[in-house]
């Protein structure tokens, strides 16, 4: 337990980071996998509020993989993945939209606002935030590729002190919903906002050489090293869209990209307000 002196010391050590990042946008992707524990979820929400109160502009993008799977299961619709991205039939798309927009998004918005935050929930359909078209040739797969992001609506909300909470359902001009991996959405939003940081909160320590051994955490990796880890199949499944969007975001002007463990208490504050940080940083 810290005594009062130590507590104040810790606080004052955060000052340079607070000064450095005040007024800057931080895009945080909160993965469905790291959303399973209610106590931890509340801590993530508190960290986001804390960041907002000390003058940073957090933008939250969320996934919901396990929750979608459980609803698809209940409805007897099969869940299929290809390179970490969900294969989405029209039937599955309907469920994805209902679960992400109606349940996960509104729950996160409710939790932030319950703690006196100013969260506003958005899907890609709101104000045409995320416009998309079909990614695959086959007509039965409603995975989308992002064509554009309406950054104006986000800037407007951020300027007025709102915390946008964005779900990864996009829309075509005709109003067809498309499913897009939430990491990819977070990356594109971070780019469009020229964010200071893109932080992906997930359910592992970061990129690991051996997924069962946290001491094999890759603390720093560039695009060349990431390509190699992908070729060696060390990076697989849901980690693929993460590293891809981090590398792309950095190429397109985001200052830094991090994959960190959302199961660690106050992972966000550790990453943003301390020198060491945690998890994997992509450069
Ligand atoms: N080299 C690796 N290091 C760490 N995790 C890896 C690696 N390769 C694959 N993974 C897998 O990636 C998973 C994280 O991606 P996943 O898509 O499951 O979670 P998420 O993106 O946080 O949640 P959601 O997709 O619901 O938003 C890990 O749980 C792990 O199984
Ligand atoms: Mg994922």
XYZ file of C-alpha atoms and ligand atoms in Angstrom:
315
model
C 0.000 0.000 0.000
C 1.343 3.449 -0.887
C 1.555 6.111 1.808
C 0.370 9.659 1.082
C 3.870 10.886 0.253
C 4.340 8.124 -2.338
C 0.892 8.775 -3.797
C 1.642 12.455 -4.354
C 5.022 11.558 -5.831
C 3.409 9.212 -8.356
C 0.943 11.911 -9.312
C 3.607 14.550 -9.797
C 5.678 12.180 -11.942
C 2.786 12.034 -14.389
C 2.959 15.822 -14.941
C 5.361 15.773 -17.941
C 3.141 13.238 -19.693
C 0.004 15.208 -18.931
C 1.656 18.341 -20.313
C 2.910 16.516 -23.392
C -0.418 14.941 -24.281
C -2.897 17.636 -23.171
C -5.245 18.458 -26.031
C -4.039 15.457 -28.073
C -6.286 12.741 -29.418
C -5.760 9.159 -28.277
C -7.689 6.467 -30.150
C -8.299 3.450 -27.940
C -9.625 0.181 -29.332
C -11.230 -1.903 -26.640
C -11.382 -5.508 -27.786
C -14.300 -7.759 -27.068
C -11.844 -10.314 -25.731
C -10.717 -7.924 -22.968
C -14.284 -6.925 -22.163
C -15.357 -10.108 -20.429
C -14.692 -9.097 -16.829
C -17.058 -6.483 -15.377
C -14.639 -5.192 -12.715
C -11.902 -4.680 -15.292
C -14.353 -3.096 -17.704
C -15.182 -0.482 -15.063
C -11.490 0.233 -14.559
C -10.972 0.740 -18.303
C -13.906 3.153 -18.294
C -12.447 5.028 -15.311
C -9.078 5.327 -17.071
C -10.775 6.772 -20.150
C -12.592 9.293 -17.955
C -9.364 10.121 -16.142
C -7.634 10.833 -19.468
C -10.503 13.033 -20.522
C -10.455 14.985 -17.217
C -6.697 15.669 -17.453
C -7.166 17.235 -20.872
C -6.572 14.449 -23.390
C -9.197 13.636 -26.019
C -9.922 9.913 -25.919
C -11.880 8.295 -28.752
C -13.082 4.786 -28.021
C -13.563 2.155 -30.732
C -14.852 -1.209 -29.610
C -15.122 -4.771 -30.803
C -17.317 -7.486 -29.420
C -16.137 -10.789 -30.895
C -17.002 -13.141 -28.007
C -20.398 -11.491 -27.421
C -21.256 -11.731 -31.130
C -20.193 -15.379 -31.136
C -22.409 -16.142 -28.167
C -25.440 -14.521 -29.864
C -24.735 -16.253 -33.192
C -24.528 -19.483 -31.249
C -27.872 -18.901 -29.566
C -29.398 -18.291 -32.986
C -27.671 -21.331 -34.524
C -25.658 -19.248 -36.983
C -22.135 -20.521 -37.590
C -19.114 -18.258 -36.738
C -16.317 -18.429 -39.318
C -13.013 -16.550 -39.425
C -10.458 -15.997 -42.171
C -7.089 -14.536 -41.057
C -8.669 -13.169 -37.887
C -11.544 -11.458 -39.707
C -15.117 -12.699 -39.377
C -16.769 -14.118 -42.517
C -20.138 -12.358 -42.358
C -23.246 -13.693 -44.098
C -26.287 -11.423 -44.421
C -27.879 -13.286 -41.528
C -24.752 -12.908 -39.377
C -24.477 -9.231 -40.354
C -27.896 -8.568 -38.897
C -26.799 -10.084 -35.586
C -23.411 -8.297 -35.646
C -25.195 -4.964 -36.072
C -27.757 -5.678 -33.354
C -25.160 -6.814 -30.849
C -22.511 -4.173 -31.537
C -24.778 -1.146 -31.949
C -27.636 -2.097 -29.674
C -25.834 -3.848 -26.867
C -22.052 -3.408 -26.628
C -21.957 0.224 -27.758
C -24.813 1.359 -25.568
C -23.462 -0.496 -22.576
C -20.093 1.274 -22.853
C -21.777 4.644 -23.392
C -23.992 3.990 -20.359
C -21.026 3.060 -18.164
C -19.094 6.222 -19.071
C -22.094 8.478 -18.609
C -23.024 6.847 -15.315
C -19.652 8.071 -14.051
C -20.460 11.594 -15.267
C -18.592 11.346 -18.561
C -19.853 12.786 -21.838
C -19.883 9.731 -24.075
C -21.780 9.605 -27.329
C -22.338 6.350 -29.161
C -21.833 6.159 -32.913
C -21.894 3.462 -35.524
C -20.418 3.952 -38.977
C -23.928 4.795 -40.164
C -24.214 7.897 -37.955
C -23.397 10.996 -39.992
C -21.818 8.580 -42.513
C -18.916 8.198 -40.121
C -17.510 5.087 -41.816
C -18.370 4.542 -45.473
C -17.514 1.143 -46.866
C -17.904 -1.193 -49.801
C -17.710 -4.954 -50.123
C -14.251 -6.357 -49.440
C -14.673 -9.763 -51.092
C -15.861 -10.593 -54.578
C -18.350 -13.158 -53.274
C -21.663 -11.421 -52.771
C -22.635 -13.318 -49.619
C -19.882 -11.924 -47.399
C -20.622 -8.582 -45.752
C -17.106 -7.767 -44.643
C -16.445 -4.222 -45.755
C -13.431 -2.183 -46.711
C -13.352 1.388 -45.542
C -13.694 3.971 -48.314
C -13.865 7.096 -46.157
C -14.153 8.404 -42.619
C -16.199 11.508 -41.781
C -13.679 13.170 -39.553
C -15.739 16.389 -39.268
C -18.329 14.852 -36.988
C -15.614 13.489 -34.704
C -13.787 16.826 -34.556
C -17.042 18.569 -33.715
C -17.757 16.173 -30.845
C -14.195 16.221 -29.524
C -14.145 20.048 -29.578
C -17.251 20.084 -27.393
C -15.680 17.669 -24.908
C -17.590 14.528 -25.908
C -16.022 11.089 -25.859
C -17.022 9.340 -29.108
C -17.677 5.622 -28.595
C -17.568 4.039 -32.040
C -18.671 0.613 -33.128
C -17.249 -1.066 -36.202
C -20.386 -1.331 -38.341
C -19.954 0.679 -41.539
C -22.391 1.626 -44.265
C -22.515 1.799 -48.043
C -24.097 4.813 -49.761
C -27.233 2.685 -50.147
C -27.342 2.001 -46.390
C -26.113 -1.599 -46.507
C -24.324 -2.430 -43.238
C -20.812 -3.879 -43.447
C -18.777 -5.556 -40.765
C -15.248 -4.277 -40.374
C -12.670 -5.519 -37.919
C -12.639 -3.011 -35.056
C -8.832 -2.774 -35.081
C -8.972 -1.672 -38.706
C -11.630 0.926 -37.861
C -9.572 2.232 -34.931
C -6.493 2.535 -37.151
C -8.335 4.468 -39.855
C -9.949 6.774 -37.315
C -6.590 7.425 -35.667
C -5.165 8.302 -39.094
C -8.065 10.570 -39.990
C -7.699 12.425 -36.675
C -3.868 12.487 -36.861
C -3.961 10.983 -33.393
C -1.065 11.096 -30.985
C -1.525 7.433 -30.132
C -3.398 4.369 -31.278
C -3.789 1.921 -28.408
C -5.267 -1.544 -28.906
C -6.425 -3.130 -25.651
C -6.650 -6.890 -25.981
C -6.501 -10.107 -23.975
C -2.786 -10.885 -24.303
C 0.336 -9.075 -23.064
C 0.981 -7.844 -26.614
C 2.701 -9.619 -29.501
C 4.312 -12.754 -28.109
C 6.728 -15.189 -29.725
C 5.110 -17.947 -27.697
C 1.511 -17.160 -26.964
C 1.622 -19.145 -23.700
C 4.721 -17.448 -22.380
C 4.471 -13.748 -21.428
C 8.270 -13.491 -21.106
C 8.426 -13.800 -24.922
C 6.692 -10.433 -25.336
C 7.971 -8.445 -28.323
C 8.320 -4.958 -26.816
C 9.217 -3.144 -30.011
C 8.774 -4.138 -33.653
C 9.009 -2.442 -37.042
C 7.121 -3.395 -40.197
C 9.940 -5.632 -41.399
C 9.954 -7.628 -38.139
C 6.163 -7.821 -38.159
C 6.193 -9.242 -41.712
C 8.673 -11.873 -40.632
C 6.581 -12.847 -37.574
C 3.544 -13.154 -39.867
C 5.423 -15.329 -42.350
C 6.611 -17.550 -39.498
C 2.939 -17.784 -38.378
C 3.951 -16.480 -34.937
C 1.479 -13.681 -35.503
C -1.837 -15.256 -36.467
C -5.622 -14.928 -36.094
C -6.884 -11.778 -34.384
C -3.330 -10.427 -34.009
C -3.012 -9.986 -37.810
C -5.464 -7.078 -38.221
C -3.887 -5.474 -35.135
C -0.332 -5.342 -36.402
C -1.514 -4.400 -39.902
C -3.529 -1.423 -38.705
C -0.761 -0.251 -36.360
C 1.844 -0.278 -39.124
C -0.502 1.496 -41.534
C -1.495 4.105 -38.944
C 2.113 4.962 -38.225
C 2.883 5.242 -41.935
C -0.018 7.659 -42.204
C 1.004 10.034 -39.450
C -0.135 8.559 -36.124
C 2.753 9.179 -33.705
C 2.767 5.786 -31.983
C 0.834 2.522 -31.941
C 0.643 0.075 -29.045
C -0.898 -3.342 -28.424
C -1.437 -3.749 -24.690
C -3.102 -6.068 -22.198
C -6.603 -4.889 -21.324
C -6.710 -7.373 -18.449
C -4.028 -5.472 -16.527
C -5.373 -2.947 -14.000
C -5.016 0.591 -15.359
C -3.164 -0.596 -18.474
C -4.088 2.630 -20.270
C -2.689 4.920 -17.578
C 0.475 2.818 -17.378
C 0.950 3.120 -21.122
C 0.225 6.833 -21.394
C 1.483 8.294 -18.115
C 4.665 6.333 -17.366
C 8.065 6.178 -19.033
C 8.236 2.402 -19.376
C 4.770 1.696 -20.751
C 3.576 -1.878 -21.234
C 2.863 -4.240 -24.125
C 4.188 -4.038 -27.692
C 4.979 -0.820 -29.490
C 4.993 -0.791 -33.288
C 7.308 1.618 -35.084
N 1.869 -13.729 -31.662
C 0.736 -13.493 -30.972
N 0.807 -12.863 -29.772
C -0.313 -12.628 -29.062
N -1.550 -12.997 -29.435
C -1.697 -13.623 -30.620
C -0.551 -13.906 -31.435
N -0.981 -14.527 -32.558
C -2.324 -14.660 -32.432
N -2.768 -14.114 -31.292
C -4.169 -14.143 -30.861
O -4.762 -12.860 -31.036
C -5.788 -12.753 -30.056
C -6.263 -11.318 -29.931
O -7.124 -10.993 -31.005
P -8.723 -11.117 -30.879
O -9.267 -10.690 -32.181
O -9.079 -12.457 -30.369
O -9.074 -10.109 -29.701
P -9.576 -8.588 -29.766
O -9.270 -8.005 -31.104
O -8.967 -7.919 -28.571
O -11.131 -8.705 -29.572
P -12.288 -8.417 -30.693
O -11.829 -9.087 -31.958
O -13.493 -9.006 -30.090
O -12.387 -6.928 -30.816
C -5.140 -13.333 -28.823
O -6.088 -13.730 -27.866
C -4.352 -14.491 -29.388
O -5.107 -15.679 -29.341
Mg -10.025 -8.917 -32.952
